[in-house]
Short mmCIF file of C-alpha atoms and ligand atoms in Angstrom, two decimals:
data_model
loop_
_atom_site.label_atom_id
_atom_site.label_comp_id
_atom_site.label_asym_id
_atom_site.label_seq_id
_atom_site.Cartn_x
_atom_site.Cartn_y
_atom_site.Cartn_z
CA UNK A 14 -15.68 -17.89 17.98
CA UNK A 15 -17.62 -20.23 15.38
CA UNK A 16 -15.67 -21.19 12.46
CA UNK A 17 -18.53 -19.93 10.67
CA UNK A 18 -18.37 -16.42 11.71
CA UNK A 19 -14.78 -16.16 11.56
CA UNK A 20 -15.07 -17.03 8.22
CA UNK A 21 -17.42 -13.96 7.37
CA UNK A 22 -15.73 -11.61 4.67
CA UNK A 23 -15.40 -8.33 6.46
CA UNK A 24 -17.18 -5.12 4.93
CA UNK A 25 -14.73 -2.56 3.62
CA UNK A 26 -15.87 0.60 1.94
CA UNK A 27 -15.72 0.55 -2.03
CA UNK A 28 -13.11 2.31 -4.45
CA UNK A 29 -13.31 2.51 -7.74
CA UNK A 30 -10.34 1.45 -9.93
CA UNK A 31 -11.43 1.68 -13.75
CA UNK A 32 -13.71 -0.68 -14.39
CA UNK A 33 -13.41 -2.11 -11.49
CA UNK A 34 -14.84 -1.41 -7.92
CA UNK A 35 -12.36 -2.66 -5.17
CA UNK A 36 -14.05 -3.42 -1.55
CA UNK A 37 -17.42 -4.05 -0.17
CA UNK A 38 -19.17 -7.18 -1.07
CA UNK A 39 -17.19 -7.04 -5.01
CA UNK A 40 -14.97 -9.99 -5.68
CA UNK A 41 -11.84 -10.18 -4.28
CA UNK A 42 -9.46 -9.38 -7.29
CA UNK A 43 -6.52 -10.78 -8.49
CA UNK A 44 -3.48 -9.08 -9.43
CA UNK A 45 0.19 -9.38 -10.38
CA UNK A 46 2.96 -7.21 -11.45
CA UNK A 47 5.73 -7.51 -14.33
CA UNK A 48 9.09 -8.20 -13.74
CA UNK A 49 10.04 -6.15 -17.54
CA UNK A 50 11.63 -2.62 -16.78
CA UNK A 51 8.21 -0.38 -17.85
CA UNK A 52 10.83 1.05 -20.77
CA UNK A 53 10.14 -1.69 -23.05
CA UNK A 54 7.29 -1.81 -24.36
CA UNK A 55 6.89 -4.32 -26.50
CA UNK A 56 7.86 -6.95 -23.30
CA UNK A 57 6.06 -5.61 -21.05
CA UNK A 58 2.92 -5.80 -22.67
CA UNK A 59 3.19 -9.08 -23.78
CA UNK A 60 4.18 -10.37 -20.14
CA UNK A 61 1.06 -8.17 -19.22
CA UNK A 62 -0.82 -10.21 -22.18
CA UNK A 63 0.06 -13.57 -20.20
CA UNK A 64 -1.19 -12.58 -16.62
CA UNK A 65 -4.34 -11.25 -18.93
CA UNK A 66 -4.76 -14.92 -20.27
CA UNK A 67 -4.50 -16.65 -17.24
CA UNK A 68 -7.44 -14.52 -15.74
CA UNK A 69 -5.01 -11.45 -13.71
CA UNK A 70 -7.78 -8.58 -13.53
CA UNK A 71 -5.18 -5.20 -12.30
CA UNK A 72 -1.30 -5.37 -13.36
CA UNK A 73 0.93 -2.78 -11.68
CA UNK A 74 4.18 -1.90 -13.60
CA UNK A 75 6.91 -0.27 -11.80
CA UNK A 76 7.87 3.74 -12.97
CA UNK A 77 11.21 4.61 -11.61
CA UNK A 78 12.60 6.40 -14.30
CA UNK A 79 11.59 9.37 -16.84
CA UNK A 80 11.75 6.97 -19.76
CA UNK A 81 9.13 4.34 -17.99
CA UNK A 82 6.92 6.99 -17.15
CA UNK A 83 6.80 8.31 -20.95
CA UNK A 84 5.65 4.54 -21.92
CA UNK A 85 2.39 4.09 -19.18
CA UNK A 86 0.19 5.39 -21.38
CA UNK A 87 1.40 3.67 -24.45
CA UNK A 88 1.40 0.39 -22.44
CA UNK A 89 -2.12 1.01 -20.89
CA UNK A 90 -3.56 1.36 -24.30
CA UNK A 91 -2.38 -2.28 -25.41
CA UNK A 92 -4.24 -3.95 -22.69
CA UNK A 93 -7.16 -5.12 -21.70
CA UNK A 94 -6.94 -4.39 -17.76
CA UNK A 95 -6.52 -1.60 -15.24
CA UNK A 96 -3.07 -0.45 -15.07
CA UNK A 97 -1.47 0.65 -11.44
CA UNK A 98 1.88 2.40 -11.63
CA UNK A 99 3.70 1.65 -8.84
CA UNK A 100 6.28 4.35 -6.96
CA UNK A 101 8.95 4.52 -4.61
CA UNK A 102 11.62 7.21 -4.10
CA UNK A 103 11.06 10.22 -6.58
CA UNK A 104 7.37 11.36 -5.87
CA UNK A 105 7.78 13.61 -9.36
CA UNK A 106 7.46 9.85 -11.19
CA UNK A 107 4.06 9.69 -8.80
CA UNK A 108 2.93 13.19 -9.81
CA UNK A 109 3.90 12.07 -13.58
CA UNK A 110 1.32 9.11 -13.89
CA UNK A 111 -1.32 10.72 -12.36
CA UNK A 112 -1.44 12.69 -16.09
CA UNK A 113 -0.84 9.55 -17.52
CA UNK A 114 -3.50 6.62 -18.88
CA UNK A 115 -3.57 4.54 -15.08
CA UNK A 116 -6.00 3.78 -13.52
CA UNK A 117 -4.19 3.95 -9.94
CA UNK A 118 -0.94 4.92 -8.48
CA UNK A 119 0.90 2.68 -5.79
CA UNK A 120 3.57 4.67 -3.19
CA UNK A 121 5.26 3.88 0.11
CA UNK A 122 5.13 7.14 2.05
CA UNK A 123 7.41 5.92 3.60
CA UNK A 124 9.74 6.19 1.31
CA UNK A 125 8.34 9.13 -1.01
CA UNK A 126 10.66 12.18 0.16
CA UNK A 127 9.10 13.02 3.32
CA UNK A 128 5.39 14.95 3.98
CA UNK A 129 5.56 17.64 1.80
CA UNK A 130 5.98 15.57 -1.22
CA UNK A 131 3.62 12.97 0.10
CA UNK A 132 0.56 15.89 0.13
CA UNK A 133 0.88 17.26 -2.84
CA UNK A 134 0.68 13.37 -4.71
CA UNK A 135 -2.23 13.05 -2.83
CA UNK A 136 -3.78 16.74 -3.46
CA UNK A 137 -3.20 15.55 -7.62
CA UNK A 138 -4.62 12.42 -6.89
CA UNK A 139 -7.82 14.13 -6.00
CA UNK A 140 -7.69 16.52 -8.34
CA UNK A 141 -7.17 13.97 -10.74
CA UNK A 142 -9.78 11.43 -9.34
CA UNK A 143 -7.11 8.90 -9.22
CA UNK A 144 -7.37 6.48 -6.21
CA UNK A 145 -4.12 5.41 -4.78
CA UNK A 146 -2.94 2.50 -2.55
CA UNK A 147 -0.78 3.02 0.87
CA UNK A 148 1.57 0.15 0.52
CA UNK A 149 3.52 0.50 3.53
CA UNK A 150 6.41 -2.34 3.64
CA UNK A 151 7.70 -4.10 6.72
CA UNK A 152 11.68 -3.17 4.85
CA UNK A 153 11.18 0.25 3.94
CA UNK A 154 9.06 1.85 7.21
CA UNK A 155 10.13 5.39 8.83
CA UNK A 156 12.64 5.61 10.41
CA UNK A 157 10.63 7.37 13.59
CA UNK A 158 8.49 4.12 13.76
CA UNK A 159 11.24 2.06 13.99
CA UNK A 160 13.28 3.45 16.61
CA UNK A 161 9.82 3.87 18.20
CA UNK A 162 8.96 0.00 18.19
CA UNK A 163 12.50 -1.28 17.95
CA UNK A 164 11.64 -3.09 15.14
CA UNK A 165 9.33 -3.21 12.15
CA UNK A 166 6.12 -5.06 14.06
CA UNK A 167 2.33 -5.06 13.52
CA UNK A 168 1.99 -2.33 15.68
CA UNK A 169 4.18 0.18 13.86
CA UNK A 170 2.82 -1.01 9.97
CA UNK A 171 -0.54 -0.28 11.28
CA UNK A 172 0.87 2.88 12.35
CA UNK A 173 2.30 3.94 9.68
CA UNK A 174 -0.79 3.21 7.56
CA UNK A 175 -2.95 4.71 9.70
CA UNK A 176 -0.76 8.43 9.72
CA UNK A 177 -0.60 8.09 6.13
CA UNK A 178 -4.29 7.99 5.79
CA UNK A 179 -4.90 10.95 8.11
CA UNK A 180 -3.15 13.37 6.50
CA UNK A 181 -4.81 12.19 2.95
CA UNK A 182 -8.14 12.41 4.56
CA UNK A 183 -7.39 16.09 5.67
CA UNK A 184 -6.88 16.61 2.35
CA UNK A 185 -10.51 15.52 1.44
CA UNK A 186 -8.57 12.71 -0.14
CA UNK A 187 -10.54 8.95 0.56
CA UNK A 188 -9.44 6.66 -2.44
CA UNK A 189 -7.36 4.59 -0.80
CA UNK A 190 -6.81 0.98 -0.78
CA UNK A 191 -4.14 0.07 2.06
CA UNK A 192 -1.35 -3.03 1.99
CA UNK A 193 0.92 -3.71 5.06
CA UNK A 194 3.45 -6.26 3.46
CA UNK A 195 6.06 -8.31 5.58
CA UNK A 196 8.34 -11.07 4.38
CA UNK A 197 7.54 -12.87 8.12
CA UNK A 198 3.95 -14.68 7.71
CA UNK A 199 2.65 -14.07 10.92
CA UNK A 200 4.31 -10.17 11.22
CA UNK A 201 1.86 -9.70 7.88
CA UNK A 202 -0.90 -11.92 9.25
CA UNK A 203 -1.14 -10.03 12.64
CA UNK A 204 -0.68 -6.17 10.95
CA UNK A 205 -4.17 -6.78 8.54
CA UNK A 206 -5.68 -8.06 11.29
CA UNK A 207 -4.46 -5.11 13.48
CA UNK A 208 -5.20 -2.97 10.95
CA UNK A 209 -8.83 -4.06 10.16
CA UNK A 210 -9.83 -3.56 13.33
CA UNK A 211 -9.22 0.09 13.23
CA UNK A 212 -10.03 0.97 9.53
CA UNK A 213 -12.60 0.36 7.05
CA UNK A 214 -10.33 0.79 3.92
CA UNK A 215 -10.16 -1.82 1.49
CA UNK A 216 -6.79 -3.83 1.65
CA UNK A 217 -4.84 -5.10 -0.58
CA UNK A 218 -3.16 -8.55 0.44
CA UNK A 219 0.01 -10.26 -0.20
CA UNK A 220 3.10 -11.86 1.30
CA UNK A 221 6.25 -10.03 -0.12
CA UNK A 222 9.19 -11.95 -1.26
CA UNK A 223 7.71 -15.31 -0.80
CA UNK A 224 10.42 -16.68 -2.91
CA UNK A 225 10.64 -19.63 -5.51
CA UNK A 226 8.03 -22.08 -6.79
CA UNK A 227 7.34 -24.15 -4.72
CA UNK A 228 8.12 -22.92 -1.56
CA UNK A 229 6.90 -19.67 -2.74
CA UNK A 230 3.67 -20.84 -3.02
CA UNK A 231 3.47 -22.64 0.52
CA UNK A 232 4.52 -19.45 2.58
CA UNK A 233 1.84 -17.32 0.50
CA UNK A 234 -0.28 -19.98 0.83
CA UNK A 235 -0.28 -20.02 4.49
CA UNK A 236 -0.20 -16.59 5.34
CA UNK A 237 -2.66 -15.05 2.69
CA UNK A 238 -4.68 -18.64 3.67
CA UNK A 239 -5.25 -16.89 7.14
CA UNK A 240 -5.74 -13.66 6.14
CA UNK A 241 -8.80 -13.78 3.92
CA UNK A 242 -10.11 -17.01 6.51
CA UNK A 243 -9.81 -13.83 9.03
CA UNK A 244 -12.29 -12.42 6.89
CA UNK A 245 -10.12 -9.82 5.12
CA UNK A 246 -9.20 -9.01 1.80
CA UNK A 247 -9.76 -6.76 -1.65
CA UNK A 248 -7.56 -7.55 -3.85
CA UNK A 249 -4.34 -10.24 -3.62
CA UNK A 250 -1.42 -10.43 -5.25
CA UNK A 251 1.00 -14.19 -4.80
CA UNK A 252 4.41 -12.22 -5.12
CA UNK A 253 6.23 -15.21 -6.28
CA UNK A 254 10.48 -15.74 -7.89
CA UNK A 255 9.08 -17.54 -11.15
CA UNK A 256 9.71 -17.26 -14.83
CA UNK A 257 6.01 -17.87 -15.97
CA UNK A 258 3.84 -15.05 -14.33
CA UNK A 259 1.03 -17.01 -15.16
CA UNK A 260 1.81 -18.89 -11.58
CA UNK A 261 1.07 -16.02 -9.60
CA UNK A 262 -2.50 -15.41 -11.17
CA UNK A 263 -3.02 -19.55 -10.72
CA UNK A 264 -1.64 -19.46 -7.30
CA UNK A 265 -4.11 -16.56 -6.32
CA UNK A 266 -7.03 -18.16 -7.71
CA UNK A 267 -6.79 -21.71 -5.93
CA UNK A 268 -6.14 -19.42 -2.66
CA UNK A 269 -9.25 -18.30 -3.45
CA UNK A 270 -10.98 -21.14 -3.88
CA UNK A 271 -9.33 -23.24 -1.24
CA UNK A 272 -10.85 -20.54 1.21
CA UNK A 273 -13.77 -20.06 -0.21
CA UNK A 274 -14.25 -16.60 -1.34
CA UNK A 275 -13.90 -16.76 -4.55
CA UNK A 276 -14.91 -20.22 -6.52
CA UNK A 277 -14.56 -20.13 -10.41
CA UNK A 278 -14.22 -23.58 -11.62
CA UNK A 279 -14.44 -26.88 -9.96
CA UNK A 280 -12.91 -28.42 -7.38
CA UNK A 281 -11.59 -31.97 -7.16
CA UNK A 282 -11.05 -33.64 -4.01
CA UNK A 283 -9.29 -36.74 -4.19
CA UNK A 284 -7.45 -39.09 -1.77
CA UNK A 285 -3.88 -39.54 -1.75
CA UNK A 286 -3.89 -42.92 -2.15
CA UNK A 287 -2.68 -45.93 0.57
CA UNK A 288 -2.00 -49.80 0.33
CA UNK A 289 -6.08 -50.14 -0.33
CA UNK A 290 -6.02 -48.87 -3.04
CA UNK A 291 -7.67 -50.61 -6.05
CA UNK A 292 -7.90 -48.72 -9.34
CA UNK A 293 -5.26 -46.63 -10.87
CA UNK A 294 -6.62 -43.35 -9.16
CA UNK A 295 -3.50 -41.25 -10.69
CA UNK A 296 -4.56 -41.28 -14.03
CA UNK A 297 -8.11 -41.40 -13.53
CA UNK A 298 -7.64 -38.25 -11.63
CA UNK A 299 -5.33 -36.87 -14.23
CA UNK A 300 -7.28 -37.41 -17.24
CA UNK A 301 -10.72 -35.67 -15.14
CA UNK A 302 -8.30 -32.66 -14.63
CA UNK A 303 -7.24 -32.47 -17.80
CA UNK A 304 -10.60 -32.40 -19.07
CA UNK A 305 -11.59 -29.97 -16.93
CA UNK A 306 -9.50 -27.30 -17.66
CA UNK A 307 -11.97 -25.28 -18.98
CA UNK A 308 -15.11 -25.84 -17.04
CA UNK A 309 -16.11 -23.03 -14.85
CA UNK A 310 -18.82 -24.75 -13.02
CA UNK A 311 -18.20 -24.38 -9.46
CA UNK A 312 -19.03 -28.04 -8.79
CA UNK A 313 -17.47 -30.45 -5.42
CA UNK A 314 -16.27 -33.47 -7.58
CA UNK A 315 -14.71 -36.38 -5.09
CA UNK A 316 -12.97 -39.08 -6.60
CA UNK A 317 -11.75 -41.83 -3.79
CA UNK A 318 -9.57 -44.67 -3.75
CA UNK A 319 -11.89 -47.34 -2.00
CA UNK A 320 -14.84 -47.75 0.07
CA UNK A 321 -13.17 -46.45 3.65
CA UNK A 322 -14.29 -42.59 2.88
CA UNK A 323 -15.59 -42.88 -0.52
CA UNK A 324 -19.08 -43.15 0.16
CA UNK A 325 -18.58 -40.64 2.99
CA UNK A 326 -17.21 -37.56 0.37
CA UNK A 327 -18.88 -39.05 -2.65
CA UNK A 328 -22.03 -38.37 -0.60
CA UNK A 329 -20.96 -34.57 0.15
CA UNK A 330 -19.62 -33.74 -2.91
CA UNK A 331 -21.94 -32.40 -5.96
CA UNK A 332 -20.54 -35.35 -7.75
CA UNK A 333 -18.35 -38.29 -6.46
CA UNK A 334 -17.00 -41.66 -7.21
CA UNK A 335 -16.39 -44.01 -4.92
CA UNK A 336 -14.20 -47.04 -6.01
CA UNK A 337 -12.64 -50.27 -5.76
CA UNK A 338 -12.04 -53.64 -7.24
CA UNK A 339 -11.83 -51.87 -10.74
CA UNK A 340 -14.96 -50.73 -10.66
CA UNK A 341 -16.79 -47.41 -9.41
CA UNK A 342 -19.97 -45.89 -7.98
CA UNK A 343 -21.39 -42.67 -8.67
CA UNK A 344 -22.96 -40.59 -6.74
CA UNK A 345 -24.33 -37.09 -7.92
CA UNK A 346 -25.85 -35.35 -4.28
CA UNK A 347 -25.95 -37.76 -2.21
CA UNK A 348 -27.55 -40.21 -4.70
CA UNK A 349 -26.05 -43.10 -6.80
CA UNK A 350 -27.01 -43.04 -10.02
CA UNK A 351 -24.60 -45.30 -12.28
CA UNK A 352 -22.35 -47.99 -11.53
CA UNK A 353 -19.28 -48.16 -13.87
CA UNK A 354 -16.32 -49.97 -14.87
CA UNK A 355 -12.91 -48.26 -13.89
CA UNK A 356 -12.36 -47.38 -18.00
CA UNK A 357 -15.36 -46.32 -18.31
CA UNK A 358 -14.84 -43.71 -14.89
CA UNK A 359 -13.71 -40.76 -16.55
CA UNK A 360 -15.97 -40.69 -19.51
CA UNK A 361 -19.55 -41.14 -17.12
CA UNK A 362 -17.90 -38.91 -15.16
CA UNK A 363 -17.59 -36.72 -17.50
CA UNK A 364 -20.86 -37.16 -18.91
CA UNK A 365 -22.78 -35.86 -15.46
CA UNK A 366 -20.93 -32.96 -15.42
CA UNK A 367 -21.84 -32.02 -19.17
CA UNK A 368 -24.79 -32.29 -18.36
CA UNK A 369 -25.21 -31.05 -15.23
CA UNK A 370 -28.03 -28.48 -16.28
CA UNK A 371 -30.41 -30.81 -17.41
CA UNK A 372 -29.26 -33.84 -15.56
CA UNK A 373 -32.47 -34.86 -13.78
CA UNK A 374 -31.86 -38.62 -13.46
CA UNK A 375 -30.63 -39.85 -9.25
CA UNK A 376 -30.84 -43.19 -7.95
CA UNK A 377 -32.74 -44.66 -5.23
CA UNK A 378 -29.78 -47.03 -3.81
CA UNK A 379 -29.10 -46.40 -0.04
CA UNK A 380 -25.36 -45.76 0.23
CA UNK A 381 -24.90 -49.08 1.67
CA UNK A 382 -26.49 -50.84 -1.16
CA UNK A 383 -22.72 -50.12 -3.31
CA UNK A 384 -20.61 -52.00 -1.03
CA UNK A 385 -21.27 -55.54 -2.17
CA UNK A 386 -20.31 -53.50 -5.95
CA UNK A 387 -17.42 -52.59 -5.16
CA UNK A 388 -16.02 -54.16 -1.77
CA UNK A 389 -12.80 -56.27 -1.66
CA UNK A 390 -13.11 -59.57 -0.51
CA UNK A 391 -11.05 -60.59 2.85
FE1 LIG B 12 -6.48 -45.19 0.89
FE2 LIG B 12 -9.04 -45.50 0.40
FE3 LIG B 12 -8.23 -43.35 1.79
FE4 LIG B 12 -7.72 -43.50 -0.80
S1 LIG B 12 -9.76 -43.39 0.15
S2 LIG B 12 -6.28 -42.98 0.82
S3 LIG B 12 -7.37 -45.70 -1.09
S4 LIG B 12 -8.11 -45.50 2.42
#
C-alpha cells in the first residue's frame, strides 16, 4: 500500500456531542479527564479551567457516587466545554446523568451490571437524545470473552464492542462513539484497526495507563502515532500520570500535528546538532520557539546547523535557514531572500513570518549561489 493512501483519514459516521459533531470529515478532538473526585466542585472546575486554557475541547469527569452525580450539572454550568460523565459499576449513576446538564455519558458494559441494566441506559439515552461512548477496556472485559479467547486480545475487544452495539442498535439507539483501550500498544493498535474494519462508528482513541511524563508520552506517542497514521480516529485522549493536565491536551495536539491530521500552529524542524556545527543553534532555536508560542499559522519553519541538509529542508520548508560560519541564509519556498548575521537570525526570522500575509518579496539566488556565504573553509 502507498504511504499516501494509508495515510487517508477513514470516514466514520457523525455524532453530535453539544456543540460539537464527533466523526466524519470534523476535526479530530481533543480531550482529557480530571483527576479531582467530581464532589468538589470548586477543584474540579478549575482543573477543568486548565485543560480549557490549554485548548482541551470535551472533559469527562468521573460519577461514582450519589454526591458526584448531584454536582454534574453545577460543574457543567462553570465551563466552557462539553461535559462527558463517565460510568462504571452502578448503571443508576448512568441513568442519573442522563437528567443531568452532560452532554454525553461514558460506560463499560462490561462492567455495568449485566444486560438488563445495560438496555435500559441505553433506552434513556435515546429518550434523552444523549449519545454515549462504548469504552470497552482490555482490564475490565466479560468474563465470557475471556475464557472464550484465553485472554483479553484484539479479537475479543472488538467483540465485545461489536455485541454492545447490537443490542443498542435494536433499541433504535445509534449515538455511539466506540473506544477499545489496552495498556499493551500493539493489543490497542491491532483492536481499532480490527475494529474499523467492521464498523463505521466514530472512535475514540487512547492508550490507557501510559504512565509518567516522559515515558508516558513515548508509549502514547507510538501507539496513538499508528493509529490515526492507520487512518483512524475521532476524538483522542493522552491518558498520562502528571500533575499539570495541561500535558495531556499538549501531548494530544503535537500527536496531531506530528501525523498530520490536525495542524494548528507551526512546526519547527531543526537538526540535532553534530561536530559541524557553527552557530549556537540551541538558543537560536529556543528564542524562535519562544516567540512563537502564540502563532497559529500552520507554517514548515527549518532551522539547520550547516550547509550538509540545510539547503535541502530550508528549500522544503515554508520558511528555512540554513547556516554556518555565524552567519545564515534564508529561504522562504524554495527561494532565498535575505542573508543575515547569526544575531540578527531570530529577529529576520521573525520578521517573514509576521508578515507572512503580505510578504511578496523572494530572491532569485539558485540554492547553490549561498554556499560561498556561508561555507566553512577546509
Ligand atoms: Fe550536524 Fe549540520 Fe546535520 Fe545539524 S544540519 S546535525 S550541524 S550535519
Amino acid at each position: 500500500m502507498a504511504y499516501s493512501e494509508s495515510v487517508k483519514r477513514r470516514k466514520t459516521r457523525e455524532v453530535g456531542v453539544g456543540p460539537l459533531v464527533i466523526g466524519g470529515e470534523n476535526p479530530i478532538w481533543v480531550q482529557s479527564m480530571t483527576a479531582t473526585h467530581t464532589e468538589d466542585i470548586e477543584g474540579t472546575v478549575s482543573q477543568i479551567h486548565e485543560l480549557e486554557e490549554a485548548g482541551c475541547e470535551l472533559v469527562r469527569v468521573t460519577v461514582p457516587r450519589l454526591k458526584a452525580l448531584e454536582n454534574v450539572t453545577t460543574i457543567r454550568q462553570k465551563i466552557g466545554i462539553p461535559l462527558i460523565c463517565d460510568i462504571h459499576f452502578d448503571y443508576r449513576m448512568a441513568l442519573g446523568c442522563l437528567d443531568e446538564s452532560c452532554e454525553k455519558i461514558r460506560i463499560n458494559p462490561g462492567n455495568i451490571g449485566g444486560p438488563d441494566r445495560y438496555k435500559q441506559v441505553v433506552k434513556k439515552a435515546k429518550n434523552q437524545g444523549i449519545p454515549m461512548r462504548i469504552g470497552v477496556n482490555a482490564g475490565s472485559l466479560e468474563r465470557d470473552l475471556v475464557e472464550k479467547y484465553g485472554w483479553p486480545c484484539p479479537e475479543a475487544l472488538v467483540e465485545s464492542a461489536l455485541r454492545h452495539i447490537e443490542t443498542a442498535e435494536s433499541l433504535g439507539y445509534d449515538q455511539m462513539v466506540v473506544s477499545l483501550k489496552s495498556s499493551h500498544v500493539p493489543t490497542a493498535l491491532e483492536s481499532y484497526r480490527l475494529f474499523s474494519e467492521q464498523s463505521d462508528y466514530p472512535t475514540h482513541i487512547g492508550i490507557t495507563e501510559a504512565g509518567m511524563v516522559p515515558y508516558g508520552i513515548t508509549k502514547s506517542a507510538v501507539g496513538l502515532g499508528a493509529i490515526l497514521l492507520g487512518g483512524i480516529g475521532d476524538t483522542i485522549r493522552v491518558s498520562l500520570l502528571t500533575e499539570r493536565k495541561s500535558d495531556e491536551v499538549d501531548a494530544a495536539f503535537d500527536m496531531l500535528q506530528a501525523t498530520t491530521r490536525r495542524v494548528r500552529k507551526p512546526e519547527v524542524i531543526a537538526c540535532p546538532t553534530c561536530g559541524r556545527l557553527e552557530i549556537d543553534l540551541q538558543k537560536v532555536v529556543t528564542e524562535v520557539e519562544e516567540r512563537l508560542k502564540n502563532q497559529d499559522l500552520p507554517l514548515k519553519i527549518s532551522i539547520l546547523g550547516c550547509i550538509v541538509n540545510g539547503p535541502g529542508e530550508a528549500r522544503e520548508a515554508d520558511i528555512g535557514i540554513a547556516a554556518g560560519r555565524g552567519k545564515g541564509v534564508i529561504f522562504k519556498k524554495g527561494e532565498i531572500i535575505r542573508h543575515v548575521e547569526e544575531s540578527e537570525m531570530v529577529d529576520a526570522l521573525m520578521d517573514v513570518i509576521d508578515n507572512w500575509d503580505e510578504e511578496t518579496e523572494t530572491g532569485t539566488a539558485a540554492p547553490g549561489d549561498l554556499l560561498p556565504v556561508i561555507q566553512t573553509p577546509q
